[in-house]
Amino acid sequence: MSDDLVFYTNPQSRGRIARWMLEEAGADYRTEVVDYASRMKSAEYLAINPMGKVPAIVHHGKVVTEGAAICAYLAEAFPEAGLAPRPEERADYYRWLFFAAGPVEQAVTNNHAKFDPSPEQTRMFGYGNYATTVAVLEKAVSAHPYIAGDRFTAADVYVGSAVGWGTLFGTLPKHAAFTDYFERLRSREAFQRAAAKDDALVEKAQA
Ligand SMILES: N[C@@H](CCC(=O)N[C@@H](CS)C(=O)NCC(=O)O)C(=O)O
């Protein structure tokens, strides 16, 4: 296990997105579990992520936070994995990666908190409203087998996680477009490996 790449996570968190990406990249990394109660807002961890949130990675001494940024960063840092976009994939790759990290994330969390912008507010809210954001996401995941085209890229780790967790927790509707897209992703070996590692950590914490 390498100290060149340290992964700060909690197995019950968005850290699962970053672990999936680390496994897809074939990275050699060391995991540091950040406990919600004791470590998340500690001075030691705030020095890494001042937001006091996971995931974060430290690669060759450089910190990367934000699940979407971690996916894009690792795709470039491990080019041999072939998960960065090819020139013809770049438009869809960046567009939908940012759409999922911004509008989708805000729409889903606000809707879960039972807040939907009024018609006047939709102009200044970057996601407009929940219904529009969900409809646009549904169209995006239906356009090709993968979000940037015919092959899997790092953007699928992030968009796929949003869709997978959203449909599982009921924050996104279980529409066929979403479930079909996630079915294509969940059978990947790296996804299964990442899930097994995180599930083992959850079990260990509960034992
Ligand atoms: N915008 C961040 C969100 C990260 C986030 O909210 N993580 C949650 C867990 S899913 C967290 O660490 N919460 C701990 C806290 O706020 O105390 C990302 O996409 O990585």
GROMACS .gro file of C-alpha atoms and ligand atoms in nm:
model
  227
    1MET     CA    1   0.000   0.000   0.000
    2SER     CA    2   0.136   0.331  -0.107
    3ASP     CA    3   0.175   0.644   0.100
    4ASP     CA    4   0.206   0.834  -0.230
    5LEU     CA    5  -0.171   0.814  -0.251
    6VAL     CA    6  -0.378   0.832   0.066
    7PHE     CA    7  -0.757   0.805   0.051
    8TYR     CA    8  -0.963   0.965   0.328
    9THR     CA    9  -1.309   0.823   0.345
   10ASN     CA   10  -1.592   0.682   0.546
   11PRO     CA   11  -1.748   0.365   0.404
   12GLN     CA   12  -2.095   0.514   0.456
   13SER     CA   13  -2.043   0.825   0.247
   14ARG     CA   14  -1.978   0.972  -0.094
   15GLY     CA   15  -1.631   0.831  -0.038
   16ARG     CA   16  -1.766   0.521  -0.214
   17ILE     CA   17  -1.757   0.717  -0.539
   18ALA     CA   18  -1.388   0.794  -0.497
   19ARG     CA   19  -1.306   0.435  -0.399
   20TRP     CA   20  -1.481   0.305  -0.709
   21MET     CA   21  -1.269   0.545  -0.916
   22LEU     CA   22  -0.948   0.443  -0.736
   23GLU     CA   23  -1.026   0.080  -0.817
   24GLU     CA   24  -1.107   0.162  -1.180
   25ALA     CA   25  -0.778   0.350  -1.208
   26GLY     CA   26  -0.584   0.052  -1.072
   27ALA     CA   27  -0.424   0.282  -0.815
   28ASP     CA   28  -0.210   0.164  -0.527
   29TYR     CA   29  -0.349   0.357  -0.230
   30ARG     CA   30  -0.379   0.355   0.146
   31THR     CA   31  -0.719   0.406   0.309
   32GLU     CA   32  -0.770   0.628   0.614
   33VAL     CA   33  -1.116   0.593   0.763
   34VAL     CA   34  -1.247   0.924   0.894
   35ASP     CA   35  -1.497   0.861   1.167
   36TYR     CA   36  -1.792   1.103   1.169
   37ALA     CA   37  -1.798   1.147   1.545
   38SER     CA   38  -1.432   1.179   1.633
   39ARG     CA   39  -1.217   1.269   1.335
   40MET     CA   40  -1.423   1.447   1.067
   41LYS     CA   41  -1.397   1.794   1.221
   42SER     CA   42  -1.061   1.742   1.393
   43ALA     CA   43  -0.784   1.995   1.332
   44GLU     CA   44  -0.576   1.717   1.173
   45TYR     CA   45  -0.845   1.635   0.915
   46LEU     CA   46  -0.952   1.999   0.860
   47ALA     CA   47  -0.593   2.062   0.751
   48ILE     CA   48  -0.662   1.821   0.463
   49ASN     CA   49  -1.020   1.919   0.383
   50PRO     CA   50  -1.128   2.244   0.552
   51MET     CA   51  -1.488   2.143   0.474
   52GLY     CA   52  -1.452   1.856   0.720
   53LYS     CA   53  -1.601   1.617   0.466
   54VAL     CA   54  -1.502   1.302   0.281
   55PRO     CA   55  -1.382   1.199   0.031
   56ALA     CA   56  -1.038   1.348  -0.005
   57ILE     CA   57  -0.720   1.212  -0.154
   58VAL     CA   58  -0.361   1.322  -0.105
   59HIS     CA   59  -0.148   1.231  -0.407
   60HIS     CA   60   0.224   1.311  -0.398
   61GLY     CA   61   0.145   1.566  -0.128
   62LYS     CA   62  -0.137   1.741  -0.320
   63VAL     CA   63  -0.490   1.738  -0.183
   64VAL     CA   64  -0.791   1.676  -0.406
   65THR     CA   65  -1.141   1.701  -0.261
   66GLU     CA   66  -1.487   1.683  -0.421
   67GLY     CA   67  -1.595   1.348  -0.562
   68ALA     CA   68  -1.623   1.473  -0.921
   69ALA     CA   69  -1.281   1.639  -0.911
   70ILE     CA   70  -1.128   1.322  -0.766
   71CYS     CA   71  -1.273   1.118  -1.055
   72ALA     CA   72  -1.142   1.360  -1.319
   73TYR     CA   73  -0.805   1.394  -1.144
   74LEU     CA   74  -0.747   1.019  -1.116
   75ALA     CA   75  -0.846   0.967  -1.480
   76GLU     CA   76  -0.559   1.198  -1.575
   77ALA     CA   77  -0.314   1.077  -1.311
   78PHE     CA   78  -0.357   0.714  -1.426
   79PRO     CA   79  -0.380   0.748  -1.805
   80GLU     CA   80  -0.309   0.378  -1.856
   81ALA     CA   81  -0.659   0.303  -1.723
   82GLY     CA   82  -0.805   0.482  -2.026
   83LEU     CA   83  -1.077   0.663  -1.830
   84ALA     CA   84  -1.001   1.020  -1.938
   85PRO     CA   85  -1.204   1.143  -2.235
   86ARG     CA   86  -1.086   1.112  -2.594
   87PRO     CA   87  -1.120   1.437  -2.790
   88GLU     CA   88  -1.457   1.337  -2.935
   89GLU     CA   89  -1.586   1.245  -2.585
   90ARG     CA   90  -1.479   1.563  -2.408
   91ALA     CA   91  -1.794   1.766  -2.462
   92ASP     CA   92  -2.029   1.507  -2.309
   93TYR     CA   93  -1.775   1.402  -2.047
   94TYR     CA   94  -1.729   1.749  -1.895
   95ARG     CA   95  -2.084   1.861  -1.952
   96TRP     CA   96  -2.248   1.574  -1.766
   97LEU     CA   97  -1.979   1.540  -1.500
   98PHE     CA   98  -2.033   1.905  -1.400
   99PHE     CA   99  -2.408   1.875  -1.441
  100ALA     CA  100  -2.415   1.584  -1.195
  101ALA     CA  101  -2.186   1.756  -0.942
  102GLY     CA  102  -2.376   2.085  -0.957
  103PRO     CA  103  -2.740   2.089  -1.065
  104VAL     CA  104  -2.818   1.722  -0.993
  105GLU     CA  105  -2.657   1.725  -0.649
  106GLN     CA  106  -2.842   2.044  -0.551
  107ALA     CA  107  -3.174   1.938  -0.699
  108VAL     CA  108  -3.167   1.601  -0.527
  109THR     CA  109  -3.061   1.725  -0.185
  110ASN     CA  110  -3.299   2.022  -0.186
  111ASN     CA  111  -3.586   1.803  -0.302
  112HIS     CA  112  -3.505   1.550  -0.030
  113ALA     CA  113  -3.519   1.837   0.221
  114LYS     CA  114  -3.862   1.920   0.074
  115PHE     CA  115  -3.748   2.245  -0.082
  116ASP     CA  116  -3.832   2.329  -0.442
  117PRO     CA  117  -3.766   2.679  -0.578
  118SER     CA  118  -4.067   2.891  -0.661
  119PRO     CA  119  -4.117   2.973  -1.033
  120GLU     CA  120  -3.944   3.311  -0.975
  121GLN     CA  121  -3.653   3.147  -0.790
  122THR     CA  122  -3.588   2.894  -1.070
  123ARG     CA  123  -3.423   3.172  -1.272
  124MET     CA  124  -3.144   3.220  -1.022
  125PHE     CA  125  -3.116   2.859  -0.899
  126GLY     CA  126  -2.857   2.687  -1.118
  127TYR     CA  127  -3.068   2.373  -1.140
  128GLY     CA  128  -3.397   2.546  -1.213
  129ASN     CA  129  -3.616   2.291  -1.046
  130TYR     CA  130  -3.606   1.921  -0.957
  131ALA     CA  131  -3.841   1.801  -1.232
  132THR     CA  132  -3.644   1.969  -1.511
  133THR     CA  133  -3.310   1.847  -1.377
  134VAL     CA  134  -3.433   1.488  -1.349
  135ALA     CA  135  -3.580   1.497  -1.701
  136VAL     CA  136  -3.253   1.631  -1.846
  137LEU     CA  137  -3.047   1.371  -1.659
  138GLU     CA  138  -3.277   1.097  -1.785
  139LYS     CA  139  -3.223   1.208  -2.144
  140ALA     CA  140  -2.845   1.230  -2.092
  141VAL     CA  141  -2.813   0.873  -1.961
  142SER     CA  142  -3.031   0.744  -2.245
  143ALA     CA  143  -2.838   0.908  -2.529
  144HIS     CA  144  -2.560   0.646  -2.545
  145PRO     CA  145  -2.465   0.332  -2.350
  146TYR     CA  146  -2.230   0.547  -2.140
  147ILE     CA  147  -2.251   0.913  -2.049
  148ALA     CA  148  -1.980   1.031  -2.293
  149GLY     CA  149  -2.043   0.779  -2.570
  150ASP     CA  150  -1.995   0.410  -2.637
  151ARG     CA  151  -1.735   0.340  -2.372
  152PHE     CA  152  -1.700   0.375  -1.997
  153THR     CA  153  -1.511   0.682  -1.869
  154ALA     CA  154  -1.447   0.844  -1.531
  155ALA     CA  155  -1.760   1.054  -1.582
  156ASP     CA  156  -1.964   0.734  -1.553
  157VAL     CA  157  -1.821   0.671  -1.207
  158TYR     CA  158  -1.959   1.002  -1.088
  159VAL     CA  159  -2.282   1.022  -1.288
  160GLY     CA  160  -2.342   0.650  -1.231
  161SER     CA  161  -2.296   0.691  -0.857
  162ALA     CA  162  -2.546   0.979  -0.852
  163VAL     CA  163  -2.795   0.766  -1.043
  164GLY     CA  164  -2.726   0.446  -0.848
  165TRP     CA  165  -2.749   0.603  -0.503
  166GLY     CA  166  -3.035   0.829  -0.608
  167THR     CA  167  -3.255   0.542  -0.724
  168LEU     CA  168  -3.155   0.327  -0.425
  169PHE     CA  169  -3.241   0.595  -0.169
  170GLY     CA  170  -3.548   0.716  -0.359
  171THR     CA  171  -3.410   1.063  -0.424
  172LEU     CA  172  -3.435   0.990  -0.797
  173PRO     CA  173  -3.730   0.806  -0.954
  174LYS     CA  174  -3.671   0.442  -1.052
  175HIS     CA  175  -3.722   0.519  -1.421
  176ALA     CA  176  -3.599   0.257  -1.667
  177ALA     CA  177  -3.344   0.502  -1.813
  178PHE     CA  178  -3.178   0.527  -1.472
  179THR     CA  179  -3.196   0.162  -1.372
  180ASP     CA  180  -3.078   0.041  -1.717
  181TYR     CA  181  -2.781   0.279  -1.708
  182PHE     CA  182  -2.678   0.175  -1.359
  183GLU     CA  183  -2.718  -0.197  -1.444
  184ARG     CA  184  -2.447  -0.151  -1.709
  185LEU     CA  185  -2.212  -0.008  -1.447
  186ARG     CA  186  -2.268  -0.212  -1.135
  187SER     CA  187  -2.138  -0.537  -1.286
  188ARG     CA  188  -1.793  -0.387  -1.338
  189GLU     CA  189  -1.519  -0.564  -1.144
  190ALA     CA  190  -1.384  -0.239  -1.000
  191PHE     CA  191  -1.729  -0.142  -0.874
  192GLN     CA  192  -1.770  -0.481  -0.706
  193ARG     CA  193  -1.422  -0.465  -0.552
  194ALA     CA  194  -1.479  -0.115  -0.418
  195ALA     CA  195  -1.818  -0.211  -0.273
  196ALA     CA  196  -1.671  -0.522  -0.106
  197LYS     CA  197  -1.394  -0.315   0.058
  198ASP     CA  198  -1.638  -0.055   0.187
  199ASP     CA  199  -1.890  -0.315   0.302
  200ALA     CA  200  -1.612  -0.492   0.496
  201LEU     CA  201  -1.526  -0.164   0.670
  202VAL     CA  202  -1.892  -0.109   0.762
  203GLU     CA  203  -1.911  -0.462   0.906
  204LYS     CA  204  -1.588  -0.409   1.101
  205ALA     CA  205  -1.721  -0.084   1.248
  206GLN     CA  206  -2.047  -0.253   1.348
  207ALA     CA  207  -1.878  -0.559   1.503
  208LIG     N1  208  -1.931   1.813  -0.223
  208LIG     C1  209  -1.868   1.702  -0.156
  208LIG     C2  210  -1.967   1.647  -0.057
  208LIG     C3  211  -1.903   1.553   0.040
  208LIG     C4  212  -1.996   1.521   0.155
  208LIG     O1  213  -2.100   1.587   0.177
  208LIG     N2  214  -1.960   1.420   0.233
  208LIG     C5  215  -2.036   1.386   0.351
  208LIG     C6  216  -2.062   1.237   0.355
  208LIG     S1  217  -2.155   1.179   0.216
  208LIG     C7  218  -1.954   1.419   0.474
  208LIG     O2  219  -1.834   1.401   0.474
  208LIG     N3  220  -2.018   1.462   0.582
  208LIG     C8  221  -1.953   1.483   0.708
  208LIG     C9  222  -1.992   1.611   0.775
  208LIG     O3  223  -2.041   1.703   0.709
  208LIG     O4  224  -1.969   1.617   0.895
  208LIG    C10  225  -1.827   1.594  -0.258
  208LIG     O5  226  -1.894   1.582  -0.361
  208LIG     O6  227  -1.727   1.524  -0.236
   0.00000   0.00000   0.00000
